[in-house]
mmCIF file of C-alpha atoms and ligand atoms in Angstrom:
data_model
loop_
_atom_site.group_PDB
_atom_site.id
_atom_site.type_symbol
_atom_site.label_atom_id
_atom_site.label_comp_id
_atom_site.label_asym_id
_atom_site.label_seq_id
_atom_site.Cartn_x
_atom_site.Cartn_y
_atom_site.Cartn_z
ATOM 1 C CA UNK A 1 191.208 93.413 218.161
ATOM 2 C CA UNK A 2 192.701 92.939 214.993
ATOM 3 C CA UNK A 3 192.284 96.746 213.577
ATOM 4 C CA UNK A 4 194.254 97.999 216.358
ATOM 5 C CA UNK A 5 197.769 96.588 214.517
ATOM 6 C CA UNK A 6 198.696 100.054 213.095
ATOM 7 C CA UNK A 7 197.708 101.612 209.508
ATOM 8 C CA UNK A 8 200.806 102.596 207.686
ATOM 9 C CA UNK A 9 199.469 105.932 206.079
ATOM 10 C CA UNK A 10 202.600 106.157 203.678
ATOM 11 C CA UNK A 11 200.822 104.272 201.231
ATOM 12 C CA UNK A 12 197.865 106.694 200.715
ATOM 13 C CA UNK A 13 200.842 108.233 198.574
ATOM 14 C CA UNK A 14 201.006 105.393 196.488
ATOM 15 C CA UNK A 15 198.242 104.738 193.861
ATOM 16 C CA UNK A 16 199.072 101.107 194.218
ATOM 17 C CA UNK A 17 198.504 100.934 198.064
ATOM 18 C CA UNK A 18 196.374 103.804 198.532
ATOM 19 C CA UNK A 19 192.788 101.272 198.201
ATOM 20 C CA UNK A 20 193.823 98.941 200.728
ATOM 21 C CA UNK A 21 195.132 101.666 203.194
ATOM 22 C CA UNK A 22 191.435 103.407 202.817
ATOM 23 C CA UNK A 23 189.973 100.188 203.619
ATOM 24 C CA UNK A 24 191.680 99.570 206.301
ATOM 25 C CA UNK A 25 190.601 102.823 208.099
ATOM 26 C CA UNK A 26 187.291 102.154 206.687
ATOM 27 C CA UNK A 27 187.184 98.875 208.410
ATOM 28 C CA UNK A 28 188.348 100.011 211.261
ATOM 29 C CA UNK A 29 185.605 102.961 211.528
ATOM 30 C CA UNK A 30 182.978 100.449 211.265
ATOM 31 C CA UNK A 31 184.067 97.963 213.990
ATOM 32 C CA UNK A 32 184.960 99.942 216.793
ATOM 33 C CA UNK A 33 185.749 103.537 215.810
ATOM 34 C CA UNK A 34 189.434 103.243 217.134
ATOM 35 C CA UNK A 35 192.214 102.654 215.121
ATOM 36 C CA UNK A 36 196.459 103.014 215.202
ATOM 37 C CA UNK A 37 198.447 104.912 212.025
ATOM 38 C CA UNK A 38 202.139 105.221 211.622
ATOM 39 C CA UNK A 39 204.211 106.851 208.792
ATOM 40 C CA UNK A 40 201.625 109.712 209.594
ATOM 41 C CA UNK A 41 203.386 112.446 208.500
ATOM 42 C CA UNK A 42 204.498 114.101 211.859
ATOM 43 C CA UNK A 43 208.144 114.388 212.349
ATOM 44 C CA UNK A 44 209.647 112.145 214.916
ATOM 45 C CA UNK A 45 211.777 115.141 216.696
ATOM 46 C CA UNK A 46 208.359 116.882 217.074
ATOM 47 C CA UNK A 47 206.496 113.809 218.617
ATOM 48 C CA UNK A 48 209.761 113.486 220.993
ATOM 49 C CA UNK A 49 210.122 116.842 221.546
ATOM 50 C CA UNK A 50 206.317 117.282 223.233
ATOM 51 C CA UNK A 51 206.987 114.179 225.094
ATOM 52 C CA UNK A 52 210.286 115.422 226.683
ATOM 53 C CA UNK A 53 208.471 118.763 227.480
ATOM 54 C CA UNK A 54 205.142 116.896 229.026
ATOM 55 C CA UNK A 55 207.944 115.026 231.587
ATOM 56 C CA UNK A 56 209.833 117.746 231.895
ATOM 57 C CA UNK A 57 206.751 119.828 233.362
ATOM 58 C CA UNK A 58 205.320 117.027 235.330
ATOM 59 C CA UNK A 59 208.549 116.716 237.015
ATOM 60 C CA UNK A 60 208.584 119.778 238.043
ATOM 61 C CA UNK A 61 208.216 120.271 242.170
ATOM 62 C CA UNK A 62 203.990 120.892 243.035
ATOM 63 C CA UNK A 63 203.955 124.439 244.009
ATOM 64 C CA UNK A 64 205.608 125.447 240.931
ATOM 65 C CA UNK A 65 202.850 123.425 238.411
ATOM 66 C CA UNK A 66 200.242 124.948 240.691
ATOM 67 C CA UNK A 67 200.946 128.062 239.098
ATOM 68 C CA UNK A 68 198.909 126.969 236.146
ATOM 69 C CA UNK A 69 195.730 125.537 238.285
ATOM 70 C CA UNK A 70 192.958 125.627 236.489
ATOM 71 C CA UNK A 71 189.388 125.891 237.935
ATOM 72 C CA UNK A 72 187.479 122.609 238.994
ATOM 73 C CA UNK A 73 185.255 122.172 236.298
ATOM 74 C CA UNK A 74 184.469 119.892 233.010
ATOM 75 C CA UNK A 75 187.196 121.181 230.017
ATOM 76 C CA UNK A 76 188.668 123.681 232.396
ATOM 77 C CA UNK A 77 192.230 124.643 231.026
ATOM 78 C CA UNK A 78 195.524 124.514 232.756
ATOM 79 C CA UNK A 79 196.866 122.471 235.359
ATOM 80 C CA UNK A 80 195.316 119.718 238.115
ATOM 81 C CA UNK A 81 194.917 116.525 239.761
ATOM 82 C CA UNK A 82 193.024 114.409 241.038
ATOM 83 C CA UNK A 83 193.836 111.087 242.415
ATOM 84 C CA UNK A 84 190.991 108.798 244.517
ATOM 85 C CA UNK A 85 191.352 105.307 246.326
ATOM 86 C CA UNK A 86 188.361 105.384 247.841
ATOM 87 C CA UNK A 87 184.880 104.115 246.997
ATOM 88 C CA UNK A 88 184.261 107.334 245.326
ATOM 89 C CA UNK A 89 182.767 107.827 242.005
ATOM 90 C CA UNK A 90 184.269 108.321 239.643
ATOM 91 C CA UNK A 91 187.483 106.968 240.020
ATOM 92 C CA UNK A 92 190.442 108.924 238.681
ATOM 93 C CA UNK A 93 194.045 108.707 239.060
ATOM 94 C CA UNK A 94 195.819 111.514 237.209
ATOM 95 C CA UNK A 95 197.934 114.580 236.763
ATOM 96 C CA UNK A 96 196.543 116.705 233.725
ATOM 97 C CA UNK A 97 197.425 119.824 231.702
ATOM 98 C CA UNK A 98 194.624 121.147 229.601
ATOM 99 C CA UNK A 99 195.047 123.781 227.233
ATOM 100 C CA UNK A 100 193.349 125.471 224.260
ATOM 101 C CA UNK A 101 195.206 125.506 220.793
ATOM 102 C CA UNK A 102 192.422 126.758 218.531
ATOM 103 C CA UNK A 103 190.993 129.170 217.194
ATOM 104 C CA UNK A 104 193.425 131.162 217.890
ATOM 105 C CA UNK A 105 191.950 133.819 220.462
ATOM 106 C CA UNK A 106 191.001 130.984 222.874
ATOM 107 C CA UNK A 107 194.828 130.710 224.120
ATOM 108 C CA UNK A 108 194.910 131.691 227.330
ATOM 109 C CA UNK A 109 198.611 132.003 227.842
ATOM 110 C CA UNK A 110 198.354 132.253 231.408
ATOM 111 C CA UNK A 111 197.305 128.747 231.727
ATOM 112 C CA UNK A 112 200.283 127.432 229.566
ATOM 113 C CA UNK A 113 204.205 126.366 231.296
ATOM 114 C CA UNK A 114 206.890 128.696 230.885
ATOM 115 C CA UNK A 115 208.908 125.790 232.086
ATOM 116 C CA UNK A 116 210.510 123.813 230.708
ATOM 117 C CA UNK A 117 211.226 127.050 228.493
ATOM 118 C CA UNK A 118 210.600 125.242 225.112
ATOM 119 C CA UNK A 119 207.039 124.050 226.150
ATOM 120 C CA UNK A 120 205.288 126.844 224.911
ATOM 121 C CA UNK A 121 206.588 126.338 220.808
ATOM 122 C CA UNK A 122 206.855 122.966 220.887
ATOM 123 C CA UNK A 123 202.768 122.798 221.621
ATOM 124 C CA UNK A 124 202.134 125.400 218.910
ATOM 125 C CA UNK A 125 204.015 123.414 216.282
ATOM 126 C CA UNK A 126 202.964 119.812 217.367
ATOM 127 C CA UNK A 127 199.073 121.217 217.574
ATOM 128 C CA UNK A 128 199.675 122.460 214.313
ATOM 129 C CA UNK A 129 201.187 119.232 212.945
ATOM 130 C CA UNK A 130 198.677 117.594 214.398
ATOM 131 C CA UNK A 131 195.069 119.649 213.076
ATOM 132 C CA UNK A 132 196.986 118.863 209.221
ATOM 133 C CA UNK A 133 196.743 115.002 210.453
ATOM 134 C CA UNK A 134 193.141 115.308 211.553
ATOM 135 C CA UNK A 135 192.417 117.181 208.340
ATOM 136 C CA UNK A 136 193.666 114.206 206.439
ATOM 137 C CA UNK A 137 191.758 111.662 208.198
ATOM 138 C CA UNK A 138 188.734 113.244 208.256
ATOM 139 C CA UNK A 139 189.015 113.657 204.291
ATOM 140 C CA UNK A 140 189.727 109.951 204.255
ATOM 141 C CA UNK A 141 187.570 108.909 206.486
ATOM 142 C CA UNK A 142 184.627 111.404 204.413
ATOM 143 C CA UNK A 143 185.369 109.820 201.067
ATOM 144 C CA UNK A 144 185.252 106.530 202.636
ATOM 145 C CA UNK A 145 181.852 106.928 203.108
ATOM 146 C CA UNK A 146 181.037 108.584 199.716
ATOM 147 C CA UNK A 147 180.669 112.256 201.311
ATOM 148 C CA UNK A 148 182.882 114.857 199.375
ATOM 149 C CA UNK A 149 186.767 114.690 201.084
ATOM 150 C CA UNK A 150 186.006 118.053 202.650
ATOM 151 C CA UNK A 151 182.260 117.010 204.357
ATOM 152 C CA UNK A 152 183.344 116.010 207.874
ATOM 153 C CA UNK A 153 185.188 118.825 208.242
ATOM 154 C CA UNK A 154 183.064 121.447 207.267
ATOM 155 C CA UNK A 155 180.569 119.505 209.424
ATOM 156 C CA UNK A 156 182.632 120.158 212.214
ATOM 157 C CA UNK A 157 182.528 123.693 211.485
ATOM 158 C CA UNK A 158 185.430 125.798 213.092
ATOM 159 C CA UNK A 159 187.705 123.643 214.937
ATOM 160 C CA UNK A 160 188.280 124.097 218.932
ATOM 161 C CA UNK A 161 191.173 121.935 218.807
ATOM 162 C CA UNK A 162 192.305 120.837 222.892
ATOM 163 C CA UNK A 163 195.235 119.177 223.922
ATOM 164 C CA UNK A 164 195.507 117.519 227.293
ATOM 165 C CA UNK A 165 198.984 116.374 228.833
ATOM 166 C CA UNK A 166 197.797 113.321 230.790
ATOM 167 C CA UNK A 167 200.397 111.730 233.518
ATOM 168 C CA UNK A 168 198.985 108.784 235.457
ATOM 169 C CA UNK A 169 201.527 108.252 238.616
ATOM 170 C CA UNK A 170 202.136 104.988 239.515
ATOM 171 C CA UNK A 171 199.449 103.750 242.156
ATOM 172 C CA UNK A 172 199.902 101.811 245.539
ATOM 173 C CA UNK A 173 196.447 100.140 244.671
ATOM 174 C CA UNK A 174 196.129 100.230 240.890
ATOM 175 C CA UNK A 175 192.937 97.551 241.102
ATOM 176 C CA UNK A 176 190.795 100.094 243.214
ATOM 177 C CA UNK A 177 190.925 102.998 241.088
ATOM 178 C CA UNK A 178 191.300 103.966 237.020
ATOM 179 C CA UNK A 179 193.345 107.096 235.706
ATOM 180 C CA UNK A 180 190.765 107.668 233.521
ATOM 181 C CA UNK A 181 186.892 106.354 233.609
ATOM 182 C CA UNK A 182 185.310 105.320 231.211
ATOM 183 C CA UNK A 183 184.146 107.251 228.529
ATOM 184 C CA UNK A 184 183.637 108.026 224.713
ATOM 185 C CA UNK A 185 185.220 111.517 223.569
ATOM 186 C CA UNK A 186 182.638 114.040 223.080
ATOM 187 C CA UNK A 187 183.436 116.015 219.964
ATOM 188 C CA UNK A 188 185.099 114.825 216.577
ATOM 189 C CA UNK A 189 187.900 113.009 216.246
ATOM 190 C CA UNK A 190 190.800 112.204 219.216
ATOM 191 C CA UNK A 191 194.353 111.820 218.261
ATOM 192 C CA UNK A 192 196.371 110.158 221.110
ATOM 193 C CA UNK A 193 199.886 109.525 221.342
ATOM 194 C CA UNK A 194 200.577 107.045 224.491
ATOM 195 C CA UNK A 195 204.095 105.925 226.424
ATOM 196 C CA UNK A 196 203.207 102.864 227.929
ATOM 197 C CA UNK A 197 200.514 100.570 227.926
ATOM 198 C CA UNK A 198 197.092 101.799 230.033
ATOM 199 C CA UNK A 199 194.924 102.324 227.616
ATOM 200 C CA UNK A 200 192.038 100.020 227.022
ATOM 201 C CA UNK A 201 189.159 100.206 224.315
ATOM 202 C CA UNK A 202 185.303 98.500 224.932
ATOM 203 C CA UNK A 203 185.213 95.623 222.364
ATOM 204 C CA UNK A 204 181.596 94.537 221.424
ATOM 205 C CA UNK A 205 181.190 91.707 223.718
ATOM 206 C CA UNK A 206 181.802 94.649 226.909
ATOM 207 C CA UNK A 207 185.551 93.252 227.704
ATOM 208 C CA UNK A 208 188.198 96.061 227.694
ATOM 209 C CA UNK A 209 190.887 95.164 225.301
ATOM 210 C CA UNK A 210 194.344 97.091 225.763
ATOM 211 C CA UNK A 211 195.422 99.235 223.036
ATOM 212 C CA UNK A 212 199.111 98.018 222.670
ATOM 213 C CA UNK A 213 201.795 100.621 222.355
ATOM 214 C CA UNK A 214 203.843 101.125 219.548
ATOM 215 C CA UNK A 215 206.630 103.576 218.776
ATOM 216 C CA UNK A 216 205.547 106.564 216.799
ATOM 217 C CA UNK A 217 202.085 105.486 216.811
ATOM 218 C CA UNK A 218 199.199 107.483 217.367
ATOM 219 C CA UNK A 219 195.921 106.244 218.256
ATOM 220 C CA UNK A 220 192.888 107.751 216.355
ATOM 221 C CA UNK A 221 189.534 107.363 217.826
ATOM 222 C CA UNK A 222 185.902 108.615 216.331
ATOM 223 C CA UNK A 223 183.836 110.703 218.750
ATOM 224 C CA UNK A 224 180.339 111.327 219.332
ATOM 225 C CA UNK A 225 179.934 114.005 217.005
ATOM 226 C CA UNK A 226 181.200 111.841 213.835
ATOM 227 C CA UNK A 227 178.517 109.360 215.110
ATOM 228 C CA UNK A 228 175.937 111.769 214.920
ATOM 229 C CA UNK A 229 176.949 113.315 211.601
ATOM 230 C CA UNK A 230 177.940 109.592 209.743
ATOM 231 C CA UNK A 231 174.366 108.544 211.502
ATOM 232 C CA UNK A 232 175.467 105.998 213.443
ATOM 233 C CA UNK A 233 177.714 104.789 210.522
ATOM 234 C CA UNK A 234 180.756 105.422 212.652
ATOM 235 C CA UNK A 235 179.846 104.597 216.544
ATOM 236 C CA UNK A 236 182.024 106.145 219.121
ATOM 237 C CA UNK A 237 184.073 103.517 221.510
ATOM 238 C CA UNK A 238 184.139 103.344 225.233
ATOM 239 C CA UNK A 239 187.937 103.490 226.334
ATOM 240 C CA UNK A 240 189.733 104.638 229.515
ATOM 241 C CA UNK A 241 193.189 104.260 231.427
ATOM 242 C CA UNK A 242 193.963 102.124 233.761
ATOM 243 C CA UNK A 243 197.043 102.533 236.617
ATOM 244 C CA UNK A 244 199.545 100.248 237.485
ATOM 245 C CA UNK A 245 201.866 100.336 240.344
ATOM 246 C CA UNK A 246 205.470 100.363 239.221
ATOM 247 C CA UNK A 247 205.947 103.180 236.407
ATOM 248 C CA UNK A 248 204.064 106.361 235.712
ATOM 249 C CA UNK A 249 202.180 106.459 232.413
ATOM 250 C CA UNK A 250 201.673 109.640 230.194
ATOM 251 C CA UNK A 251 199.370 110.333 227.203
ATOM 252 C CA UNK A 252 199.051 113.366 225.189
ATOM 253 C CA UNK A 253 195.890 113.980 223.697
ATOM 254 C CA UNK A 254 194.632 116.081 220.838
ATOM 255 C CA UNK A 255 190.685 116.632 220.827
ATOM 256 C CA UNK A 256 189.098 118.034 217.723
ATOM 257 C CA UNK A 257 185.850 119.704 218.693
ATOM 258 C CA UNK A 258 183.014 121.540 216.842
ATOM 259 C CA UNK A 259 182.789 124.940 217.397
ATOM 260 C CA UNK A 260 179.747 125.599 219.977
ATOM 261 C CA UNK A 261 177.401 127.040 217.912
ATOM 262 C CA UNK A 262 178.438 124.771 215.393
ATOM 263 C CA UNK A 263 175.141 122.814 214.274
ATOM 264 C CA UNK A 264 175.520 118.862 213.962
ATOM 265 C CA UNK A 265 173.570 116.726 211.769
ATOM 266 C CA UNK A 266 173.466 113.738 209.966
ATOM 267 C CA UNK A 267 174.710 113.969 206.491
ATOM 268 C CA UNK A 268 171.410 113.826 204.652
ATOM 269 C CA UNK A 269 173.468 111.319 201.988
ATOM 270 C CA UNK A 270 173.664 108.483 205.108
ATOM 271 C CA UNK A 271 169.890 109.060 205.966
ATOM 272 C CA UNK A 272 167.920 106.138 204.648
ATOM 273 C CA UNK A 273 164.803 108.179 203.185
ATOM 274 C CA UNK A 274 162.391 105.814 204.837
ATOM 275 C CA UNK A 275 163.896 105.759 208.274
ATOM 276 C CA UNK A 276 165.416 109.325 208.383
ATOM 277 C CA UNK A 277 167.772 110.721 210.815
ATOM 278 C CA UNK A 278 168.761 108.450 213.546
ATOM 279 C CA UNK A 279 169.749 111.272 215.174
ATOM 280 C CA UNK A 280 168.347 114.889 216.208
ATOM 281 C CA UNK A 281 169.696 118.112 214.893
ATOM 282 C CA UNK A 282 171.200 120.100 217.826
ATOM 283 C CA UNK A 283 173.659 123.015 218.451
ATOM 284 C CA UNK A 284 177.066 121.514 219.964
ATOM 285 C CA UNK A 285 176.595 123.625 222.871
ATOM 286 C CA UNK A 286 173.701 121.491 223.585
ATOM 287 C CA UNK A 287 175.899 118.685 223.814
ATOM 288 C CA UNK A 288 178.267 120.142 226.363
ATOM 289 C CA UNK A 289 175.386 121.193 228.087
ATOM 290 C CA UNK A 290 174.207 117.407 228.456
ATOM 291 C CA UNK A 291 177.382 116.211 229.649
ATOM 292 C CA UNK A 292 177.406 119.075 232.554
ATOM 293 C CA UNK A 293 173.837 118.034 233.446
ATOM 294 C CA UNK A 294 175.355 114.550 233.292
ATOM 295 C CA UNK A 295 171.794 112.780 233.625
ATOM 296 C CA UNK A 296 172.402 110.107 231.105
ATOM 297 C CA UNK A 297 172.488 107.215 233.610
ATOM 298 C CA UNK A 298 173.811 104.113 231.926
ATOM 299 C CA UNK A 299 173.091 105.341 228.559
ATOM 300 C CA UNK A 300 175.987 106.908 226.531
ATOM 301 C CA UNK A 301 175.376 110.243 226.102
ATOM 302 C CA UNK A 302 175.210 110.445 222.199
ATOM 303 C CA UNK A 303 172.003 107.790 222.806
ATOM 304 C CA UNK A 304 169.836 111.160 224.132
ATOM 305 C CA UNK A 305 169.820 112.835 220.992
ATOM 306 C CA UNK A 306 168.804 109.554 219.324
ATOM 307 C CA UNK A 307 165.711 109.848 217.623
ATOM 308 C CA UNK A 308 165.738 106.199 217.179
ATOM 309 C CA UNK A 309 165.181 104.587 221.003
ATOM 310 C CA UNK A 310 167.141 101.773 219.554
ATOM 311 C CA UNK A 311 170.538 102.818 218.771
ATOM 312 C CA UNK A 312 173.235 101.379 221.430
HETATM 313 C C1 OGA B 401 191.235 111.046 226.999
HETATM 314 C C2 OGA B 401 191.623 109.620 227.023
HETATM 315 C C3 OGA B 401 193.299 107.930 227.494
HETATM 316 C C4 OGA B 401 194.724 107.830 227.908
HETATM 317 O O1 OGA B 401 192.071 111.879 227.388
HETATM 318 O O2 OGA B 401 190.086 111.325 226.590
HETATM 319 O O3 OGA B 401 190.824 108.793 226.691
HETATM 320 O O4 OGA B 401 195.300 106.760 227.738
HETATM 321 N N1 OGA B 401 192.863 109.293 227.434
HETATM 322 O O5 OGA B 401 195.251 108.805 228.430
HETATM 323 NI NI1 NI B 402 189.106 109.738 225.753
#
């Protein structure tokens, strides 16, 4: 998958570069919704620094990360695990953190590390870092499609902006389970930042092509509420993580979600007049409440609040 060689966002700086970067991202929106950027703007020492905090935490003996359990539920924050080898569905394979950055009154503090003793500042300045990033894509990604830079953001409404430490332990049996299943991320837009290769994207013809690692990289992908609001411009990709047996794998993951009373609709300037909306309004909390229900079979969710039977 070609688009996955990273997009070198330094040149949106320069007038002379600036077309060919947008087009990149633009192509790479239209094919598969998943794309790589370097030269994006976040400070090396930052991305190292959350890394050597995420290890430093997931090293830390069980009884002390248990501190932080969270409850078992969908988008729960704090701390769990959950690792299967059986025939069970669905297959994980995983150590996870989970915590709310934004708005500001959803951090829960009692769900966040105190160890290793930097944790705490080093996730308020990377998430910070990191909702500037998504602010700049999203205005890229908005003029790309002729929508004012601002549009997908304002679409979005108030950001609930997540970020999930992911650690996938090595695995005695990595064919007979997944770290992750698959699945397409449920709000805006994802910002992931890998060690290690695991990661694996759908590609059209529904073969799972790895998203190859690359040093201060971050992986970018579109989710289902961009797909509803571009109206089915942008499509959201099927990805998840595999396991292998000899080294553990980490992620760190920074969701950008609609607010839940935030209402999501196509933009009215990507609804052909005949045709109309491709997809229904709805409140985002609908959305969640979809994915809870989780009666969506073998459709992807986003296809139930199609008002065309024929997206895919
Ligand atoms: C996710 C996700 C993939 C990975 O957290 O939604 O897709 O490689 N993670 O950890
Ligand atoms: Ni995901």
């Amino acid at each position: 998958m070609a688009t996955l060689k990273p997009i070198d966002l330094s040149g949106l700086n320069d007038e002379r570069l600036a077309s060919s970067v947008r087009a990149q991202i633009a192509e790479a929106c239209e094919k598969n919704g998943f794309f790589q950027v370097i030269n994006h703007g976040v400070p090396v020492e930052l991305t190292d620094k959350l890394r050597e905090v995420g290890r430093k935490f997931f090293d830390l003996p069980t009884d002390e990360k248990l501190v932080y359990a969270g409850k078992p539920v969908i988008g729960a924050e704090g701390y769990g695990s959950r690792m299967v080898l059986t025939d069970a569905e669905p297959k994980f394979w995983r150590e996870f953190v989970e915590l709310h950055t934004l708005p500001l009154s959803q951090r829960h503090y009692n769900y966040w590390p105190q160890q290793p003793a930097e944790f705490r500042e080093t996730v308020e300045k990377y998430t910070a870092a990191l909702l500037d990033l998504a602010h700049r894509l999203l205005a890229v990604i908005s003029e790309n499609l002729g929508l004012r830079p601002t549009y997908l953001q304002e679409a979005l409404g108030e950001t609930q902006q997540n970020i999930v430490f992911q650690c996938y332990p090595p695995c005695p049996e990595p064919g007979k389970t997944l770290g992750l299943p698959a699945h397409s991320d449920i709000g805006g837009i994802t910002i992931l930042m890998q060690e290690g290769d695991g990661l694996q994207v759908a590609a059209r013809n529904d073969t799972w092509e790895l998203v190859p690692n690359y040093p201060n990289a971050f992986v970018v992908n579109l989710a289902d509420q961009i797909e509803m609001i571009t109206n089915g411009r942008y499509k959201s990709a099927n990805h998840r993580a595999i396991v292998n047996s000899d080294r553990t794998r980490r992620s760190y993951v920074t969701f950008y979600h609609p607010a839940k009373d935030q209402k999501i609709f196509p933009a009215p300037e990507l609804v052909d007049a005949k045709v109309g909306p491709l997809y229904r309004e709805l409140f985002y909390i609908e959305y969640l409440q979809a994915l809870a229900a989780g009666r969506f079979g073998d459709k992807r969710l986003v296809q139930s609040f199609a008002n065309n039977p024929q997206i895919s």
